[in-house]
Amino acid sequence: MNFVKFDLSGTISDLPLFFPFTLIYSDLKIAGPVPSDFIVDVLEGRKTVRPFGDAKRRPTKNCDRIETLSRESLRDACLVCTNGTGNGSEKIGWYEGFNGRDSLFGFVSYAKEIPVAFFEVMPSLLSPYSIPKSLSTALISCIYNSHDSTYDYRSELIQLSVEECRKRGFGSVEALSGKKSSFPNGPASFFLQNGFEDLETVDSSVIMFSGRDDIDLLIRNL
């Protein structure tokens, strides 16, 4: 097959992509990173991907300490979303591109000095994703909880994000979320429980290693 790469790291796009890594083939969208043999099995019809079941729900808990997202704390944030395997070097380079404009912000939370959750917010106008954008709308680009944690520490962070967005003059904040899965930023029920409204399903049946799910766009007016 022919392979075409779209690098959206430094541009605004209207391509219907909602993941940092996405493979599009015919009507299939495979959200990465996933193993290469998984991709081949799906494309050649040897593997049927079932719809994702409801994500495991964990009891909510407050953390011990919260740090502002920075070059240093970003490494801890990457440990959360990569389940302890990433050093954040690529992410740090990307983050430094936002310095000066002071447009990317967020927080990292800790429990017993271990990073357990983080969120990251940017103006929607800077998002590479094909979503409604305006000067008055922010986008939660990442909000994740540690895979290994017994508790869900994200509720504190979502409230901090709302407060920070208000301080910065935004009138609303959006989020892309898996309808049932925790990737990206989900499940959607988490946002609904925290004052967001489900605007629309922006992508149907995205294939992930853990199953197939829809991607919803949610918004909270501030």
mmCIF file of C-alpha atoms in Angstrom:
data_model
loop_
_atom_site.group_PDB
_atom_site.id
_atom_site.type_symbol
_atom_site.label_atom_id
_atom_site.label_comp_id
_atom_site.label_asym_id
_atom_site.label_seq_id
_atom_site.Cartn_x
_atom_site.Cartn_y
_atom_site.Cartn_z
ATOM 1 C CA MET A 1 0.000 0.000 0.000
ATOM 2 C CA ASN A 2 1.014 3.631 -0.361
ATOM 3 C CA PHE A 3 1.777 5.438 2.879
ATOM 4 C CA VAL A 4 1.259 9.194 3.356
ATOM 5 C CA LYS A 5 2.386 10.952 6.533
ATOM 6 C CA PHE A 6 0.702 14.102 7.859
ATOM 7 C CA ASP A 7 2.785 15.906 10.469
ATOM 8 C CA LEU A 8 0.434 18.185 12.417
ATOM 9 C CA SER A 9 2.873 19.065 15.212
ATOM 10 C CA GLY A 10 3.352 22.644 14.050
ATOM 11 C CA THR A 11 0.187 23.437 12.162
ATOM 12 C CA ILE A 12 -3.563 23.845 12.426
ATOM 13 C CA SER A 13 -5.480 21.274 10.413
ATOM 14 C CA ASP A 14 -8.990 20.471 9.297
ATOM 15 C CA LEU A 15 -8.144 16.794 8.835
ATOM 16 C CA PRO A 16 -10.542 14.607 10.866
ATOM 17 C CA LEU A 17 -7.859 13.340 13.258
ATOM 18 C CA PHE A 18 -8.273 13.244 17.020
ATOM 19 C CA PHE A 19 -5.213 11.313 18.203
ATOM 20 C CA PRO A 20 -1.492 12.139 18.236
ATOM 21 C CA PHE A 21 -0.943 8.993 16.140
ATOM 22 C CA THR A 22 -3.619 7.731 13.759
ATOM 23 C CA LEU A 23 -3.473 5.278 10.873
ATOM 24 C CA ILE A 24 -6.253 5.741 8.310
ATOM 25 C CA TYR A 25 -7.019 2.975 5.841
ATOM 26 C CA SER A 26 -10.253 3.064 3.833
ATOM 27 C CA ASP A 27 -12.979 3.599 6.456
ATOM 28 C CA LEU A 28 -10.796 2.349 9.333
ATOM 29 C CA LYS A 29 -9.049 4.615 11.823
ATOM 30 C CA ILE A 30 -6.549 2.939 14.117
ATOM 31 C CA ALA A 31 -5.394 5.041 17.058
ATOM 32 C CA GLY A 32 -1.784 4.400 18.017
ATOM 33 C CA PRO A 33 0.539 3.491 19.308
ATOM 34 C CA VAL A 34 -0.486 -0.141 18.787
ATOM 35 C CA PRO A 35 1.610 -3.208 17.843
ATOM 36 C CA SER A 36 2.363 -3.620 14.135
ATOM 37 C CA ASP A 37 1.007 -7.189 14.042
ATOM 38 C CA PHE A 38 -2.294 -5.883 15.460
ATOM 39 C CA ILE A 39 -2.537 -3.372 12.585
ATOM 40 C CA VAL A 40 -1.782 -6.039 9.964
ATOM 41 C CA ASP A 41 -4.340 -8.461 11.426
ATOM 42 C CA VAL A 42 -7.040 -5.770 11.380
ATOM 43 C CA LEU A 43 -6.292 -4.567 7.842
ATOM 44 C CA GLU A 44 -6.154 -8.101 6.439
ATOM 45 C CA GLY A 45 -9.390 -9.090 8.165
ATOM 46 C CA ARG A 46 -7.904 -11.701 10.494
ATOM 47 C CA LYS A 47 -8.933 -9.800 13.605
ATOM 48 C CA THR A 48 -12.393 -8.536 14.537
ATOM 49 C CA VAL A 49 -12.244 -5.718 17.068
ATOM 50 C CA ARG A 50 -15.092 -5.695 19.557
ATOM 51 C CA PRO A 51 -16.695 -2.510 20.890
ATOM 52 C CA PHE A 52 -14.974 -1.237 24.003
ATOM 53 C CA GLY A 53 -16.718 -2.106 27.268
ATOM 54 C CA ASP A 54 -17.246 0.502 29.955
ATOM 55 C CA ALA A 55 -13.961 1.676 31.461
ATOM 56 C CA LYS A 56 -13.261 0.595 35.001
ATOM 57 C CA ARG A 57 -14.487 3.196 37.484
ATOM 58 C CA ARG A 58 -12.328 3.986 40.493
ATOM 59 C CA PRO A 59 -13.212 5.822 43.703
ATOM 60 C CA THR A 60 -12.332 9.528 43.668
ATOM 61 C CA LYS A 61 -9.604 10.808 45.973
ATOM 62 C CA ASN A 62 -7.687 14.054 46.514
ATOM 63 C CA CYS A 63 -3.940 14.041 46.026
ATOM 64 C CA ASP A 64 -1.200 15.136 48.465
ATOM 65 C CA ARG A 65 0.389 17.770 46.257
ATOM 66 C CA ILE A 66 -0.234 19.567 42.948
ATOM 67 C CA GLU A 67 2.482 21.139 40.787
ATOM 68 C CA THR A 68 2.094 23.527 37.867
ATOM 69 C CA LEU A 69 2.925 21.979 34.500
ATOM 70 C CA SER A 70 6.504 22.893 33.616
ATOM 71 C CA ARG A 71 9.509 21.485 31.794
ATOM 72 C CA GLU A 72 10.417 19.551 34.945
ATOM 73 C CA SER A 73 6.965 18.311 35.956
ATOM 74 C CA LEU A 74 6.177 17.340 32.360
ATOM 75 C CA ARG A 75 8.454 14.323 32.765
ATOM 76 C CA ASP A 76 6.236 13.182 35.649
ATOM 77 C CA ALA A 77 3.143 13.819 33.541
ATOM 78 C CA CYS A 78 4.548 11.540 30.832
ATOM 79 C CA LEU A 79 5.083 8.807 33.410
ATOM 80 C CA VAL A 80 1.335 8.919 34.087
ATOM 81 C CA CYS A 81 0.150 8.538 30.485
ATOM 82 C CA THR A 82 2.844 6.009 29.457
ATOM 83 C CA ASN A 83 2.400 3.853 32.561
ATOM 84 C CA GLY A 84 5.912 4.607 33.750
ATOM 85 C CA THR A 85 7.739 3.867 30.501
ATOM 86 C CA GLY A 86 8.264 7.295 28.875
ATOM 87 C CA ASN A 87 10.895 9.922 29.658
ATOM 88 C CA GLY A 88 8.981 12.755 28.002
ATOM 89 C CA SER A 89 11.817 13.972 25.761
ATOM 90 C CA GLU A 90 9.626 14.474 22.654
ATOM 91 C CA LYS A 91 6.841 16.005 24.732
ATOM 92 C CA ILE A 92 9.242 18.464 26.353
ATOM 93 C CA GLY A 93 10.427 19.662 22.951
ATOM 94 C CA TRP A 94 6.826 20.156 21.895
ATOM 95 C CA TYR A 95 6.013 21.962 25.158
ATOM 96 C CA GLU A 96 8.912 24.396 24.788
ATOM 97 C CA GLY A 97 7.455 25.558 21.486
ATOM 98 C CA PHE A 98 4.603 27.131 23.480
ATOM 99 C CA ASN A 99 6.836 29.163 25.802
ATOM 100 C CA GLY A 100 6.718 32.899 25.330
ATOM 101 C CA ARG A 101 3.064 32.856 24.363
ATOM 102 C CA ASP A 102 2.197 31.320 27.741
ATOM 103 C CA SER A 103 -0.580 29.454 26.005
ATOM 104 C CA LEU A 104 -0.116 25.891 27.268
ATOM 105 C CA PHE A 105 -0.882 25.272 30.934
ATOM 106 C CA GLY A 106 -1.795 22.489 33.309
ATOM 107 C CA PHE A 107 -1.062 20.675 36.563
ATOM 108 C CA VAL A 108 0.441 17.413 37.811
ATOM 109 C CA SER A 109 -0.833 15.768 41.014
ATOM 110 C CA TYR A 110 1.135 13.550 43.391
ATOM 111 C CA ALA A 111 0.257 10.993 46.052
ATOM 112 C CA LYS A 112 3.082 9.886 48.346
ATOM 113 C CA GLU A 113 5.469 11.708 45.967
ATOM 114 C CA ILE A 114 4.356 9.548 43.022
ATOM 115 C CA PRO A 115 2.770 11.305 40.019
ATOM 116 C CA VAL A 116 -0.811 10.035 39.776
ATOM 117 C CA ALA A 117 -2.668 12.380 37.383
ATOM 118 C CA PHE A 118 -2.191 15.400 35.151
ATOM 119 C CA PHE A 119 -4.025 17.667 32.773
ATOM 120 C CA GLU A 120 -2.949 19.978 29.981
ATOM 121 C CA VAL A 121 -4.936 22.828 28.405
ATOM 122 C CA MET A 122 -4.389 25.016 25.329
ATOM 123 C CA PRO A 123 -6.424 27.609 23.412
ATOM 124 C CA SER A 124 -8.662 25.770 20.972
ATOM 125 C CA LEU A 125 -7.249 27.937 18.151
ATOM 126 C CA LEU A 126 -3.884 26.188 18.600
ATOM 127 C CA SER A 127 -5.355 22.699 18.472
ATOM 128 C CA PRO A 128 -4.432 20.579 15.431
ATOM 129 C CA TYR A 129 -7.744 18.747 15.709
ATOM 130 C CA SER A 130 -10.785 19.291 13.525
ATOM 131 C CA ILE A 131 -13.077 20.751 16.193
ATOM 132 C CA PRO A 132 -14.984 24.036 16.611
ATOM 133 C CA LYS A 133 -12.422 26.723 17.517
ATOM 134 C CA SER A 134 -12.747 30.242 18.863
ATOM 135 C CA LEU A 135 -10.702 32.826 20.738
ATOM 136 C CA SER A 136 -12.885 32.352 23.829
ATOM 137 C CA THR A 137 -12.650 28.523 23.983
ATOM 138 C CA ALA A 138 -9.922 26.421 25.582
ATOM 139 C CA LEU A 139 -9.276 22.727 24.909
ATOM 140 C CA ILE A 140 -8.274 20.123 27.473
ATOM 141 C CA SER A 141 -5.727 18.334 25.313
ATOM 142 C CA CYS A 142 -4.798 15.733 27.959
ATOM 143 C CA ILE A 143 -6.209 14.595 31.287
ATOM 144 C CA TYR A 144 -5.104 11.207 32.541
ATOM 145 C CA ASN A 145 -4.947 9.177 35.723
ATOM 146 C CA SER A 146 -2.233 6.657 36.569
ATOM 147 C CA HIS A 147 -3.048 3.200 35.207
ATOM 148 C CA ASP A 148 -1.738 1.588 38.403
ATOM 149 C CA SER A 149 -3.559 3.785 40.896
ATOM 150 C CA THR A 150 -6.451 2.429 42.952
ATOM 151 C CA TYR A 151 -8.048 5.886 42.972
ATOM 152 C CA ASP A 152 -9.100 8.497 40.430
ATOM 153 C CA TYR A 153 -7.366 11.824 41.158
ATOM 154 C CA ARG A 154 -8.686 13.747 38.151
ATOM 155 C CA SER A 155 -11.664 15.555 39.726
ATOM 156 C CA GLU A 156 -9.393 18.020 41.543
ATOM 157 C CA LEU A 157 -7.612 18.719 38.275
ATOM 158 C CA ILE A 158 -10.762 19.311 36.259
ATOM 159 C CA GLN A 159 -11.872 21.933 38.770
ATOM 160 C CA LEU A 160 -8.448 23.582 38.671
ATOM 161 C CA SER A 161 -8.629 23.648 34.878
ATOM 162 C CA VAL A 162 -12.007 25.398 34.983
ATOM 163 C CA GLU A 163 -10.727 28.000 37.470
ATOM 164 C CA GLU A 164 -7.560 28.622 35.443
ATOM 165 C CA CYS A 165 -9.523 28.965 32.206
ATOM 166 C CA ARG A 166 -11.760 31.581 33.838
ATOM 167 C CA LYS A 167 -8.706 33.506 35.051
ATOM 168 C CA ARG A 168 -7.298 33.517 31.524
ATOM 169 C CA GLY A 169 -10.526 34.931 30.103
ATOM 170 C CA PHE A 170 -11.964 31.862 28.374
ATOM 171 C CA GLY A 171 -15.736 31.539 28.200
ATOM 172 C CA SER A 172 -15.825 27.785 27.656
ATOM 173 C CA VAL A 173 -13.598 24.713 27.703
ATOM 174 C CA GLU A 174 -13.833 21.691 25.395
ATOM 175 C CA ALA A 175 -12.565 18.140 25.644
ATOM 176 C CA LEU A 176 -12.319 15.167 23.290
ATOM 177 C CA SER A 177 -13.111 11.921 25.036
ATOM 178 C CA GLY A 178 -13.634 8.258 24.372
ATOM 179 C CA LYS A 179 -17.312 7.517 24.871
ATOM 180 C CA LYS A 180 -16.528 4.464 27.018
ATOM 181 C CA SER A 181 -12.759 4.081 27.021
ATOM 182 C CA SER A 182 -10.193 6.037 29.018
ATOM 183 C CA PHE A 183 -8.367 7.036 25.824
ATOM 184 C CA PRO A 184 -8.456 9.825 24.927
ATOM 185 C CA ASN A 185 -9.191 11.615 28.196
ATOM 186 C CA GLY A 186 -12.230 9.527 28.988
ATOM 187 C CA PRO A 187 -14.619 8.039 29.520
ATOM 188 C CA ALA A 188 -17.110 10.743 28.534
ATOM 189 C CA SER A 189 -19.134 10.090 31.693
ATOM 190 C CA PHE A 190 -16.284 11.654 33.714
ATOM 191 C CA PHE A 191 -16.834 14.997 31.986
ATOM 192 C CA LEU A 192 -20.613 14.750 32.227
ATOM 193 C CA GLN A 193 -20.238 14.301 35.982
ATOM 194 C CA ASN A 194 -18.138 17.467 36.092
ATOM 195 C CA GLY A 195 -20.520 19.896 34.414
ATOM 196 C CA PHE A 196 -19.765 19.261 30.728
ATOM 197 C CA GLU A 197 -22.326 18.739 27.977
ATOM 198 C CA ASP A 198 -21.903 16.180 25.205
ATOM 199 C CA LEU A 199 -21.998 18.191 21.960
ATOM 200 C CA GLU A 200 -21.537 15.456 19.376
ATOM 201 C CA THR A 201 -19.789 12.279 18.346
ATOM 202 C CA VAL A 202 -16.954 13.547 16.149
ATOM 203 C CA ASP A 203 -15.552 10.176 15.112
ATOM 204 C CA SER A 204 -17.237 6.779 15.102
ATOM 205 C CA SER A 205 -15.646 3.407 15.746
ATOM 206 C CA VAL A 206 -11.996 4.359 16.225
ATOM 207 C CA ILE A 207 -9.986 1.167 16.670
ATOM 208 C CA MET A 208 -7.654 0.883 19.643
ATOM 209 C CA PHE A 209 -5.737 -2.094 20.971
ATOM 210 C CA SER A 210 -8.264 -2.454 23.783
ATOM 211 C CA GLY A 211 -11.326 -2.233 21.529
ATOM 212 C CA ARG A 212 -13.415 -0.020 19.273
ATOM 213 C CA ASP A 213 -14.963 3.198 20.563
ATOM 214 C CA ASP A 214 -16.506 6.515 19.495
ATOM 215 C CA ILE A 215 -14.884 9.885 20.183
ATOM 216 C CA ASP A 216 -17.133 12.587 21.637
ATOM 217 C CA LEU A 217 -16.661 16.345 21.866
ATOM 218 C CA LEU A 218 -17.824 17.824 25.169
ATOM 219 C CA ILE A 219 -17.999 21.423 26.385
ATOM 220 C CA ARG A 220 -18.463 23.305 29.636
ATOM 221 C CA ASN A 221 -19.505 26.953 29.626
ATOM 222 C CA LEU A 222 -17.676 28.978 32.267
#
